[in-house]
PDB file of C-alpha atoms in Angstrom:
ATOM      1  CA  MET Y   2      36.631-117.539   8.355  1.00  0.00           C
ATOM      2  CA  LYS Y   3      38.565-115.398   5.903  1.00  0.00           C
ATOM      3  CA  GLY Y   4      35.371-114.648   4.009  1.00  0.00           C
ATOM      4  CA  VAL Y   5      33.597-113.481   7.182  1.00  0.00           C
ATOM      5  CA  LEU Y   6      36.575-111.318   8.149  1.00  0.00           C
ATOM      6  CA  ASP Y   7      36.451-109.777   4.678  1.00  0.00           C
ATOM      7  CA  ASP Y   8      32.704-109.186   5.128  1.00  0.00           C
ATOM      8  CA  VAL Y   9      33.097-107.473   8.510  1.00  0.00           C
ATOM      9  CA  ARG Y  10      36.081-105.363   7.467  1.00  0.00           C
ATOM     10  CA  PRO Y  11      33.988-102.390   6.237  1.00  0.00           C
ATOM     11  CA  LEU Y  12      32.080-102.367   9.539  1.00  0.00           C
ATOM     12  CA  ALA Y  13      35.306-102.619  11.534  1.00  0.00           C
ATOM     13  CA  ASP Y  14      36.779 -99.809   9.439  1.00  0.00           C
ATOM     14  CA  THR Y  15      33.675 -97.722  10.153  1.00  0.00           C
ATOM     15  CA  ALA Y  16      34.166 -98.248  13.899  1.00  0.00           C
ATOM     16  CA  VAL Y  17      37.850 -97.308  13.638  1.00  0.00           C
ATOM     17  CA  GLU Y  18      37.075 -94.167  11.614  1.00  0.00           C
ATOM     18  CA  ARG Y  19      34.284 -93.137  13.964  1.00  0.00           C
ATOM     19  CA  ALA Y  20      36.569 -93.576  17.002  1.00  0.00           C
ATOM     20  CA  THR Y  21      39.059 -91.124  15.424  1.00  0.00           C
ATOM     21  CA  GLY Y  22      42.009 -92.611  17.288  1.00  0.00           C
ATOM     22  CA  ARG Y  23      40.295 -92.692  20.671  1.00  0.00           C
ATOM     23  CA  PRO Y  24      40.332 -95.953  22.626  1.00  0.00           C
ATOM     24  CA  PHE Y  25      37.061 -97.681  23.526  1.00  0.00           C
ATOM     25  CA  TRP Y  26      37.013 -96.389  27.114  1.00  0.00           C
ATOM     26  CA  GLN Y  27      37.456 -92.757  26.024  1.00  0.00           C
ATOM     27  CA  LEU Y  28      34.569 -92.716  23.569  1.00  0.00           C
ATOM     28  CA  PRO Y  29      31.507 -90.653  24.502  1.00  0.00           C
ATOM     29  CA  ASP Y  30      28.440 -92.494  25.817  1.00  0.00           C
ATOM     30  CA  ASP Y  31      26.507 -91.630  22.647  1.00  0.00           C
ATOM     31  CA  GLU Y  32      28.722 -94.007  20.673  1.00  0.00           C
ATOM     32  CA  PHE Y  33      26.910 -96.858  22.442  1.00  0.00           C
ATOM     33  CA  SER Y  34      23.352 -95.517  22.300  1.00  0.00           C
ATOM     34  CA  VAL Y  35      20.773 -96.486  19.709  1.00  0.00           C
ATOM     35  CA  LEU Y  36      19.443 -92.937  19.991  1.00  0.00           C
ATOM     36  CA  ALA Y  37      22.601 -91.605  18.298  1.00  0.00           C
ATOM     37  CA  GLU Y  38      22.567 -94.110  15.442  1.00  0.00           C
ATOM     38  CA  PRO Y  39      23.269 -94.718  12.642  1.00  0.00           C
ATOM     39  CA  GLY Y  40      26.993 -94.591  12.240  1.00  0.00           C
ATOM     40  CA  THR Y  41      28.119 -95.048  15.847  1.00  0.00           C
ATOM     41  CA  VAL Y  42      30.830 -97.395  17.049  1.00  0.00           C
ATOM     42  CA  GLY Y  43      28.204 -99.375  18.937  1.00  0.00           C
ATOM     43  CA  ALA Y  44      26.092 -99.752  15.799  1.00  0.00           C
ATOM     44  CA  ALA Y  45      29.092-101.059  13.864  1.00  0.00           C
ATOM     45  CA  LEU Y  46      29.928-103.548  16.626  1.00  0.00           C
ATOM     46  CA  ARG Y  47      26.315-104.766  16.761  1.00  0.00           C
ATOM     47  CA  GLN Y  48      26.193-105.138  12.962  1.00  0.00           C
ATOM     48  CA  ILE Y  49      29.420-107.165  13.076  1.00  0.00           C
ATOM     49  CA  GLY Y  50      27.829-109.441  15.668  1.00  0.00           C
ATOM     50  CA  LEU Y  51      24.715-109.915  13.541  1.00  0.00           C
ATOM     51  CA  LEU Y  52      26.738-110.652  10.429  1.00  0.00           C
ATOM     52  CA  VAL Y  53      28.861-113.239  12.256  1.00  0.00           C
ATOM     53  CA  ALA Y  54      25.772-114.839  13.822  1.00  0.00           C
ATOM     54  CA  ASP Y  55      24.356-115.427  10.341  1.00  0.00           C
ATOM     55  CA  ALA Y  56      27.577-117.008   9.029  1.00  0.00           C
ATOM     56  CA  PRO Y  57      27.296-120.795   9.133  1.00  0.00           C
ATOM     57  CA  GLY Y  58      30.307-122.665  10.490  1.00  0.00           C
ATOM     58  CA  VAL Y  59      32.137-119.557  11.704  1.00  0.00           C
ATOM     59  CA  SER Y  60      32.996-119.114  15.350  1.00  0.00           C
ATOM     60  CA  ALA Y  61      32.045-115.690  16.723  1.00  0.00           C
ATOM     61  CA  LYS Y  62      34.812-115.937  19.312  1.00  0.00           C
ATOM     62  CA  HIS Y  63      37.427-116.277  16.569  1.00  0.00           C
ATOM     63  CA  VAL Y  64      36.114-113.228  14.730  1.00  0.00           C
ATOM     64  CA  ALA Y  65      36.119-111.263  18.011  1.00  0.00           C
ATOM     65  CA  ALA Y  66      39.693-112.422  18.679  1.00  0.00           C
ATOM     66  CA  ALA Y  67      40.849-111.378  15.203  1.00  0.00           C
ATOM     67  CA  LEU Y  68      39.289-107.918  15.526  1.00  0.00           C
ATOM     68  CA  HIS Y  69      40.684-107.508  19.027  1.00  0.00           C
ATOM     69  CA  HIS Y  70      44.140-108.579  17.835  1.00  0.00           C
ATOM     70  CA  ARG Y  71      44.066-105.938  15.097  1.00  0.00           C
ATOM     71  CA  ARG Y  72      42.723-103.122  17.328  1.00  0.00           C
ATOM     72  CA  PRO Y  73      43.046-104.129  21.009  1.00  0.00           C
ATOM     73  CA  SER Y  74      42.124-100.664  22.244  1.00  0.00           C
ATOM     74  CA  LEU Y  75      38.835-100.580  20.327  1.00  0.00           C
ATOM     75  CA  PHE Y  76      37.383-104.082  20.034  1.00  0.00           C
ATOM     76  CA  PRO Y  77      36.475-105.935  23.246  1.00  0.00           C
ATOM     77  CA  LEU Y  78      37.348-109.614  23.402  1.00  0.00           C
ATOM     78  CA  LEU Y  79      33.970-111.068  24.271  1.00  0.00           C
ATOM     79  CA  VAL Y  80      32.926-114.694  24.011  1.00  0.00           C
ATOM     80  CA  ARG Y  81      29.567-116.359  24.608  1.00  0.00           C
ATOM     81  CA  THR Y  82      30.201-116.859  28.327  1.00  0.00           C
ATOM     82  CA  THR Y  83      31.176-113.240  28.957  1.00  0.00           C
ATOM     83  CA  ARG Y  84      28.359-111.899  26.762  1.00  0.00           C
ATOM     84  CA  TRP Y  85      25.865-113.846  28.876  1.00  0.00           C
ATOM     85  CA  GLN Y  86      27.249-112.146  31.983  1.00  0.00           C
ATOM     86  CA  LEU Y  87      26.634-108.735  30.439  1.00  0.00           C
ATOM     87  CA  LEU Y  88      23.154-109.281  28.973  1.00  0.00           C
ATOM     88  CA  PRO Y  89      21.232-108.662  32.233  1.00  0.00           C
ATOM     89  CA  HIS Y  90      22.924-105.257  32.501  1.00  0.00           C
ATOM     90  CA  VAL Y  91      21.906-103.951  29.067  1.00  0.00           C
ATOM     91  CA  ARG Y  92      19.655-100.923  29.453  1.00  0.00           C
ATOM     92  CA  GLU Y  93      16.991 -99.570  27.166  1.00  0.00           C
ATOM     93  CA  GLY Y  94      18.757 -97.527  24.497  1.00  0.00           C
ATOM     94  CA  ASP Y  95      22.033 -99.465  24.690  1.00  0.00           C
ATOM     95  CA  SER Y  96      23.382-100.568  21.335  1.00  0.00           C
ATOM     96  CA  GLY Y  97      24.465-103.925  22.822  1.00  0.00           C
ATOM     97  CA  VAL Y  98      26.607-105.521  25.498  1.00  0.00           C
ATOM     98  CA  GLU Y  99      29.496-103.303  24.455  1.00  0.00           C
ATOM     99  CA  ALA Y 100      27.557-100.415  26.006  1.00  0.00           C
ATOM    100  CA  VAL Y 101      27.712-102.261  29.330  1.00  0.00           C
ATOM    101  CA  VAL Y 102      31.481-102.707  28.968  1.00  0.00           C
ATOM    102  CA  HIS Y 103      31.863 -99.017  28.137  1.00  0.00           C
ATOM    103  CA  ARG Y 104      29.749 -98.016  31.117  1.00  0.00           C
ATOM    104  CA  GLU Y 105      31.755-100.252  33.467  1.00  0.00           C
ATOM    105  CA  LEU Y 106      35.037 -98.845  32.178  1.00  0.00           C
ATOM    106  CA  THR Y 107      33.971 -95.222  32.532  1.00  0.00           C
ATOM    107  CA  VAL Y 108      32.343 -95.624  35.954  1.00  0.00           C
ATOM    108  CA  ASN Y 109      35.407 -97.466  37.248  1.00  0.00           C
ATOM    109  CA  ALA Y 110      38.040 -95.450  35.355  1.00  0.00           C
ATOM    110  CA  ALA Y 111      40.079 -94.680  38.486  1.00  0.00           C
ATOM    111  CA  ALA Y 112      40.271 -98.347  39.510  1.00  0.00           C
ATOM    112  CA  PHE Y 113      41.199 -99.482  35.990  1.00  0.00           C
ATOM    113  CA  GLY Y 114      43.797 -96.708  35.809  1.00  0.00           C
ATOM    114  CA  ARG Y 115      45.369 -97.838  39.059  1.00  0.00           C
ATOM    115  CA  LEU Y 116      45.379-101.489  37.984  1.00  0.00           C
ATOM    116  CA  HIS Y 117      46.919-100.477  34.653  1.00  0.00           C
ATOM    117  CA  ARG Y 118      49.696 -98.531  36.429  1.00  0.00           C
ATOM    118  CA  GLU Y 119      50.381-101.321  38.930  1.00  0.00           C
ATOM    119  CA  LEU Y 120      50.718-103.886  36.156  1.00  0.00           C
ATOM    120  CA  ALA Y 121      52.836-101.528  34.042  1.00  0.00           C
ATOM    121  CA  ALA Y 122      55.287-101.353  36.954  1.00  0.00           C
ATOM    122  CA  HIS Y 123      55.819-105.091  36.354  1.00  0.00           C
ATOM    123  CA  ASP Y 124      56.139-104.663  32.566  1.00  0.00           C
ATOM    124  CA  ILE Y 125      52.607-105.923  31.929  1.00  0.00           C
ATOM    125  CA  GLY Y 126      51.011-103.580  29.430  1.00  0.00           C
ATOM    126  CA  LEU Y 127      47.287-104.257  29.361  1.00  0.00           C
ATOM    127  CA  THR Y 128      44.808-101.591  28.327  1.00  0.00           C
ATOM    128  CA  PRO Y 129      41.786-100.907  30.530  1.00  0.00           C
ATOM    129  CA  LEU Y 130      39.646-102.676  27.910  1.00  0.00           C
ATOM    130  CA  ARG Y 131      41.819-105.790  28.005  1.00  0.00           C
ATOM    131  CA  LEU Y 132      41.880-105.707  31.816  1.00  0.00           C
ATOM    132  CA  HIS Y 133      38.080-105.623  31.770  1.00  0.00           C
ATOM    133  CA  ASP Y 134      38.001-108.546  29.332  1.00  0.00           C
ATOM    134  CA  VAL Y 135      40.258-110.608  31.605  1.00  0.00           C
ATOM    135  CA  LEU Y 136      38.430-109.746  34.821  1.00  0.00           C
ATOM    136  CA  LEU Y 137      35.049-110.446  33.228  1.00  0.00           C
ATOM    137  CA  TRP Y 138      36.285-113.802  31.918  1.00  0.00           C
ATOM    138  CA  LEU Y 139      37.741-114.768  35.311  1.00  0.00           C
ATOM    139  CA  SER Y 140      34.455-113.904  36.985  1.00  0.00           C
ATOM    140  CA  ALA Y 141      32.208-115.513  34.357  1.00  0.00           C
ATOM    141  CA  THR Y 142      34.154-118.764  34.388  1.00  0.00           C
ATOM    142  CA  LEU Y 143      34.352-118.896  38.204  1.00  0.00           C
ATOM    143  CA  ARG Y 144      38.142-118.536  38.201  1.00  0.00           C
ATOM    144  CA  MET Y 145      38.349-115.168  39.986  1.00  0.00           C
ATOM    145  CA  THR Y 146      38.800-116.553  43.522  1.00  0.00           C
ATOM    146  CA  HIS Y 147      41.613-118.828  42.384  1.00  0.00           C
ATOM    147  CA  ALA Y 148      43.291-116.012  40.425  1.00  0.00           C
ATOM    148  CA  VAL Y 149      43.140-113.684  43.431  1.00  0.00           C
ATOM    149  CA  ALA Y 150      44.629-116.397  45.653  1.00  0.00           C
ATOM    150  CA  LEU Y 151      47.460-116.959  43.178  1.00  0.00           C
ATOM    151  CA  GLY Y 152      48.088-113.211  43.042  1.00  0.00           C
ATOM    152  CA  ARG Y 153      48.225-112.942  46.817  1.00  0.00           C
ATOM    153  CA  ASP Y 154      50.616-115.899  47.038  1.00  0.00           C
ATOM    154  CA  GLY Y 155      52.869-114.201  44.493  1.00  0.00           C
ATOM    155  CA  ILE Y 156      52.881-110.953  46.472  1.00  0.00           C
ATOM    156  CA  GLN Y 157      53.741-112.667  49.775  1.00  0.00           C
ATOM    157  CA  ARG Y 158      56.757-114.516  48.395  1.00  0.00           C
TER     158      ARG Y 158
END
């Protein structure tokens, strides 16, 4: 695992440098288009995925978690189940499933902003990217209905 993290570090650094301090959801659409490559954030993320896929005995979800832990505003926390949910929504020209996440965050920016503010009022500081990760995981693993019910029960008490 350490060896793979060392191998992906230059690509992760490239993504960080290219983002120039901007979080994932504030990056321009071109950062997730193959038409703007090489050197985009999306290209770096796709290359990381390819490198991890070729590494025997290394779990892609652990690499994604390590990158997300280091830069939670730039690296989505995607696992196989959530990636499968995004694949049907990849469009021609997208650099990968991260383009779908970016598109969903930008199209729904107002809703994610409101959710972020509502949670912040309860001292829960999740970025829009992390909120998307959680909501996608709840939906992909068929836990959304239960989570909503628990949330409503908590509000009514």
